[in-house]
Structures are given as structure tokens and as C-alpha cells.
Short mmCIF file of C-alpha atoms in Angstrom, two decimals:
data_model
loop_
_atom_site.label_atom_id
_atom_site.label_comp_id
_atom_site.label_asym_id
_atom_site.label_seq_id
_atom_site.Cartn_x
_atom_site.Cartn_y
_atom_site.Cartn_z
CA LYS A 98 -46.79 -19.58 -4.37
CA LEU A 99 -49.81 -21.19 -5.96
CA ALA A 100 -50.86 -24.68 -4.97
CA SER A 101 -50.13 -27.42 -7.47
CA TYR A 102 -53.13 -29.09 -9.03
CA ILE A 103 -51.21 -31.82 -10.78
CA GLY A 104 -50.59 -35.20 -9.20
CA THR A 105 -52.24 -37.17 -6.44
CA LYS A 106 -53.45 -35.47 -3.25
CA GLU A 107 -54.51 -37.17 -0.04
CA VAL A 108 -58.04 -36.15 0.99
CA LEU A 109 -59.62 -36.76 4.38
CA VAL A 110 -63.32 -36.01 4.63
CA VAL A 111 -64.43 -34.86 8.08
CA LYS A 112 -68.04 -35.30 9.15
CA VAL A 113 -68.80 -32.82 11.93
CA ILE A 114 -71.34 -33.31 14.70
CA ASP A 115 -72.12 -30.16 16.63
CA SER A 116 -72.78 -29.66 20.33
CA GLY A 117 -76.49 -30.29 19.83
CA GLY A 118 -76.02 -33.41 17.70
CA LEU A 119 -76.68 -31.63 14.39
CA GLN A 120 -74.85 -33.27 11.48
CA HIS A 121 -75.10 -34.01 7.78
CA PRO A 122 -77.73 -36.73 7.33
CA ASP A 123 -75.53 -39.03 5.20
CA SER A 124 -73.74 -41.86 6.96
CA PRO A 125 -69.93 -42.06 6.81
CA ARG A 126 -70.39 -44.98 4.40
CA ALA A 127 -72.54 -42.90 2.03
CA ILE A 128 -70.10 -39.98 2.24
CA SER A 129 -67.19 -42.30 1.43
CA ASP A 130 -69.03 -43.64 -1.60
CA ASN A 131 -70.05 -40.14 -2.78
CA ILE A 132 -66.48 -38.82 -2.57
CA PHE A 133 -64.30 -41.84 -3.36
CA GLY A 134 -66.65 -44.37 -5.01
CA THR A 135 -65.77 -46.82 -2.27
CA TYR A 136 -68.92 -48.89 -2.64
CA GLY A 137 -69.56 -48.58 -6.37
CA ASP A 138 -70.72 -45.00 -7.02
CA SER A 139 -69.37 -44.48 -10.53
CA GLU A 140 -69.75 -40.68 -10.60
CA GLN A 141 -68.16 -39.12 -7.54
CA MET A 142 -65.64 -36.45 -6.67
CA THR A 143 -62.63 -38.65 -7.35
CA SER A 144 -63.69 -39.56 -10.88
CA GLN A 145 -64.81 -36.01 -11.69
CA PHE A 146 -61.51 -34.40 -10.66
CA ALA A 147 -59.64 -36.97 -12.73
CA ALA A 148 -61.92 -36.43 -15.74
CA CYS A 149 -61.86 -32.63 -15.59
CA SER A 150 -58.06 -32.57 -15.32
CA PHE A 151 -57.57 -35.12 -18.11
CA GLY A 152 -56.10 -37.51 -15.53
CA GLN A 153 -53.55 -35.03 -14.20
CA PHE A 154 -55.20 -34.51 -10.79
CA GLN A 155 -56.35 -37.36 -8.58
CA ILE A 156 -57.48 -37.52 -4.99
CA THR A 157 -56.86 -40.54 -2.80
CA ASN A 158 -57.74 -41.97 0.57
CA ASP A 159 -54.50 -43.96 0.58
CA TYR A 160 -52.71 -41.97 3.27
CA SER A 161 -48.99 -41.75 3.96
CA ARG A 162 -49.78 -42.41 7.65
CA ASN A 163 -51.95 -45.24 8.92
CA ILE A 164 -55.07 -43.64 10.38
CA ASP A 165 -57.48 -46.53 9.78
CA ASP A 166 -58.32 -46.82 13.49
CA LYS A 167 -59.47 -43.18 13.52
CA LEU A 168 -61.82 -43.42 10.53
CA SER A 169 -65.59 -43.90 10.56
CA ASP A 170 -65.40 -45.36 7.06
CA VAL A 171 -62.90 -45.33 4.21
CA GLY A 172 -61.58 -41.77 3.90
CA VAL A 173 -64.09 -40.33 6.39
CA MET A 174 -63.48 -39.25 9.97
CA THR A 175 -66.26 -38.14 12.31
CA VAL A 176 -65.59 -35.53 14.98
CA THR A 177 -67.78 -33.80 17.55
CA ILE A 178 -67.26 -30.13 18.27
CA ASN A 179 -68.35 -27.98 21.21
CA ARG A 180 -69.96 -25.41 18.92
CA SER A 181 -73.37 -25.03 17.32
CA LEU A 182 -73.45 -25.24 13.54
CA THR A 183 -76.43 -22.89 13.45
CA ASN A 184 -75.35 -20.30 16.05
CA SER A 185 -71.59 -20.09 15.47
CA GLY A 186 -69.69 -18.31 12.74
CA ARG A 187 -67.99 -20.21 9.94
CA GLY A 188 -64.53 -19.44 11.34
CA ALA A 189 -65.42 -20.75 14.79
CA VAL A 190 -66.86 -23.97 13.35
CA TYR A 191 -63.82 -24.45 11.09
CA SER A 192 -61.41 -23.88 13.97
CA ALA A 193 -63.28 -26.27 16.27
CA ALA A 194 -63.50 -28.94 13.56
CA ARG A 195 -59.80 -28.60 12.69
CA THR A 196 -58.79 -28.82 16.36
CA ALA A 197 -61.00 -31.88 16.92
CA THR A 198 -59.57 -33.53 13.80
CA GLU A 199 -55.96 -32.83 14.81
CA THR A 200 -56.64 -34.09 18.33
CA LYS A 201 -58.14 -37.31 17.01
CA LEU A 202 -55.29 -37.81 14.54
CA GLY A 203 -52.61 -36.91 17.07
CA TYR A 204 -50.81 -34.52 14.73
CA ALA A 205 -51.26 -31.13 13.03
CA LEU A 206 -52.85 -30.95 9.62
CA PRO A 207 -50.97 -29.23 6.80
CA GLY A 208 -51.96 -25.75 5.69
#
């Protein structure tokens, strides 16, 4: 079955810090603004998905569960993994990041 791309989907952005401290240089605040427009960015992922779908697909950081105490900023969680981003395969990094995210949240992610 194909995924539905109509409606509103909850999106959690995960900033990953590797075992050596390597991470994306943007702060959680900047990431939140770039994805959700939290602090005034008028052209971000949220607005672009809505525009490209003629308003039929929206993303939100308004979650069905309260995870505010786990977030680094609005819609952004930061996790540390015990893998190197430069010396580990994509699958290993994904698995470590997913496990760290689920551990921090206290429940399994969908999908």
C-alpha cells in the first residue's frame, strides 16, 4: 500500500551527534526555523510542502503525544549515538539514531 500524501503529518526532526561529537553545525533553534518557520523563516519545508501540494499536504510539530520535555527546540530532538558519522555505514547510523530517538521518547517510532 502506498503512503498517503494528503492531510497533516507529524514530523520530528532529529539532530544527531556522533561518538566523536560530529554534528550538523546549525543549532536546534535554526533547524526548527528552517523546517517549521518557528522563528519567522517565511520559506521553509512546511510552507513548501503546503504550496507544492496546493494545501493538501501539511507537516506539523503539534504532536499527538506530549514530548516537549524531550525536545531541544520546537520540533527538534537531539540524540547522541555511539557510532561515527564518517566511519559507519548509512544503515548503522540510521539504526543507532532511531534507537537513540526511541529510547529518549520512551516508545517505538512508526514505520
